Amino acid sequence: MSDYLVTVKSSAQKQLNSLPVEIRSRIIAKMMALSTNPRPEGCLKLKGTSNRWRIRAGDYRVIYSIDDATFIIYILRVAHRRHVYD
């Protein structure tokens, strides 16, 4: 199994940059782990979408899509669980 390339959308990068350092580093570690396992235990495919997934990092959520054909993961959104699905 090949490693996936993790790319972060610019809007998700802004959301990530606005977080406190300790939370940001925990989320980045989870995001980088997706490169070896894009569907880790505890991930959830979002209902009503064709290819959106969610992982949890404490009270924060990372929404991403997986392109298995090109081995790329697109990080679409990083937000607190209260706001991530708005």
Short mmCIF file of the C-alpha atoms (twelve columns), coordinates in Angstrom:
data_MODEL
# 
_entry.id   MODEL 
# 
loop_
_atom_site.group_PDB 
_atom_site.id 
_atom_site.type_symbol 
_atom_site.label_atom_id 
_atom_site.label_alt_id 
_atom_site.label_comp_id 
_atom_site.label_asym_id 
_atom_site.label_seq_id 
_atom_site.Cartn_x 
_atom_site.Cartn_y 
_atom_site.Cartn_z 
_atom_site.pdbx_PDB_model_num 
ATOM 1  C CA . MET A 1  0.000   0.000  0.000  1 
ATOM 2  C CA . SER A 2  1.433   3.368  -1.022 1 
ATOM 3  C CA . ASP A 3  1.510   6.378  1.234  1 
ATOM 4  C CA . TYR A 4  -0.965  9.126  0.469  1 
ATOM 5  C CA . LEU A 5  -0.027  12.770 -0.004 1 
ATOM 6  C CA . VAL A 6  -1.873  14.996 2.476  1 
ATOM 7  C CA . THR A 7  -2.762  18.423 1.074  1 
ATOM 8  C CA . VAL A 8  -4.436  21.154 3.087  1 
ATOM 9  C CA . LYS A 9  -6.889  23.551 1.460  1 
ATOM 10 C CA . SER A 10 -5.957  27.189 2.152  1 
ATOM 11 C CA . SER A 11 -9.161  27.842 4.120  1 
ATOM 12 C CA . ALA A 12 -8.444  24.787 6.301  1 
ATOM 13 C CA . GLN A 13 -4.888  26.038 6.820  1 
ATOM 14 C CA . LYS A 14 -6.276  29.361 8.105  1 
ATOM 15 C CA . GLN A 15 -8.584  27.496 10.473 1 
ATOM 16 C CA . LEU A 16 -5.639  25.438 11.695 1 
ATOM 17 C CA . ASN A 17 -3.403  28.485 12.154 1 
ATOM 18 C CA . SER A 18 -6.017  30.168 14.359 1 
ATOM 19 C CA . LEU A 19 -5.884  27.357 16.932 1 
ATOM 20 C CA . PRO A 20 -3.695  27.278 20.061 1 
ATOM 21 C CA . VAL A 21 -0.301  25.617 19.487 1 
ATOM 22 C CA . GLU A 22 -0.933  22.501 21.612 1 
ATOM 23 C CA . ILE A 23 -4.252  21.771 19.879 1 
ATOM 24 C CA . ARG A 24 -2.767  22.514 16.448 1 
ATOM 25 C CA . SER A 25 0.144   20.114 16.954 1 
ATOM 26 C CA . ARG A 26 -2.216  17.301 18.031 1 
ATOM 27 C CA . ILE A 27 -4.411  17.877 14.956 1 
ATOM 28 C CA . ILE A 28 -1.421  18.022 12.593 1 
ATOM 29 C CA . ALA A 29 -0.193  14.681 13.969 1 
ATOM 30 C CA . LYS A 30 -3.604  13.130 13.258 1 
ATOM 31 C CA . MET A 31 -3.650  14.630 9.755  1 
ATOM 32 C CA . MET A 32 -0.169  13.318 8.933  1 
ATOM 33 C CA . ALA A 33 -1.148  9.845  10.179 1 
ATOM 34 C CA . LEU A 34 -3.764  9.806  7.400  1 
ATOM 35 C CA . SER A 35 -0.925  9.457  4.877  1 
ATOM 36 C CA . THR A 36 -0.344  5.846  5.943  1 
ATOM 37 C CA . ASN A 37 -3.951  5.006  6.853  1 
ATOM 38 C CA . PRO A 38 -6.587  7.251  5.227  1 
ATOM 39 C CA . ARG A 39 -9.430  5.444  6.988  1 
ATOM 40 C CA . PRO A 40 -8.216  4.998  10.577 1 
ATOM 41 C CA . GLU A 41 -10.248 3.411  13.335 1 
ATOM 42 C CA . GLY A 42 -12.842 5.911  14.507 1 
ATOM 43 C CA . CYS A 43 -13.095 7.776  11.214 1 
ATOM 44 C CA . LEU A 44 -16.582 8.308  9.878  1 
ATOM 45 C CA . LYS A 45 -17.885 8.718  6.349  1 
ATOM 46 C CA . LEU A 46 -20.210 11.716 6.370  1 
ATOM 47 C CA . LYS A 47 -23.782 10.984 5.354  1 
ATOM 48 C CA . GLY A 48 -25.136 12.836 2.356  1 
ATOM 49 C CA . THR A 49 -21.693 13.201 0.772  1 
ATOM 50 C CA . SER A 50 -20.001 11.087 -1.847 1 
ATOM 51 C CA . ASN A 51 -16.461 11.247 -0.469 1 
ATOM 52 C CA . ARG A 52 -16.147 13.177 2.780  1 
ATOM 53 C CA . TRP A 53 -14.689 11.701 5.928  1 
ATOM 54 C CA . ARG A 54 -14.211 12.914 9.487  1 
ATOM 55 C CA . ILE A 55 -11.623 12.221 12.147 1 
ATOM 56 C CA . ARG A 56 -11.702 13.465 15.713 1 
ATOM 57 C CA . ALA A 57 -8.928  15.205 17.607 1 
ATOM 58 C CA . GLY A 58 -10.307 15.993 21.039 1 
ATOM 59 C CA . ASP A 59 -13.091 18.553 20.626 1 
ATOM 60 C CA . TYR A 60 -11.966 19.329 17.074 1 
ATOM 61 C CA . ARG A 61 -12.876 17.646 13.804 1 
ATOM 62 C CA . VAL A 62 -10.967 17.314 10.539 1 
ATOM 63 C CA . ILE A 63 -13.105 16.930 7.406  1 
ATOM 64 C CA . TYR A 64 -11.292 15.464 4.412  1 
ATOM 65 C CA . SER A 65 -11.761 13.642 1.131  1 
ATOM 66 C CA . ILE A 66 -9.741  10.741 -0.241 1 
ATOM 67 C CA . ASP A 67 -8.675  10.282 -3.853 1 
ATOM 68 C CA . ASP A 68 -7.651  6.631  -4.024 1 
ATOM 69 C CA . ALA A 69 -6.754  6.865  -7.709 1 
ATOM 70 C CA . THR A 70 -4.008  9.453  -7.161 1 
ATOM 71 C CA . PHE A 71 -3.248  8.681  -3.490 1 
ATOM 72 C CA . ILE A 72 -4.089  12.210 -2.323 1 
ATOM 73 C CA . ILE A 73 -5.982  13.274 0.797  1 
ATOM 74 C CA . TYR A 74 -7.524  16.747 0.731  1 
ATOM 75 C CA . ILE A 75 -8.017  18.379 4.133  1 
ATOM 76 C CA . LEU A 76 -11.125 20.517 3.650  1 
ATOM 77 C CA . ARG A 77 -11.977 21.846 7.084  1 
ATOM 78 C CA . VAL A 78 -10.634 21.978 10.643 1 
ATOM 79 C CA . ALA A 79 -12.970 23.277 13.336 1 
ATOM 80 C CA . HIS A 80 -14.418 22.783 16.788 1 
ATOM 81 C CA . ARG A 81 -17.078 20.064 16.853 1 
ATOM 82 C CA . ARG A 82 -19.733 22.690 17.553 1 
ATOM 83 C CA . HIS A 83 -18.974 24.574 14.316 1 
ATOM 84 C CA . VAL A 84 -17.495 22.072 11.880 1 
ATOM 85 C CA . TYR A 85 -20.768 21.073 10.193 1 
ATOM 86 C CA . ASP A 86 -22.133 24.624 9.722  1 
# 
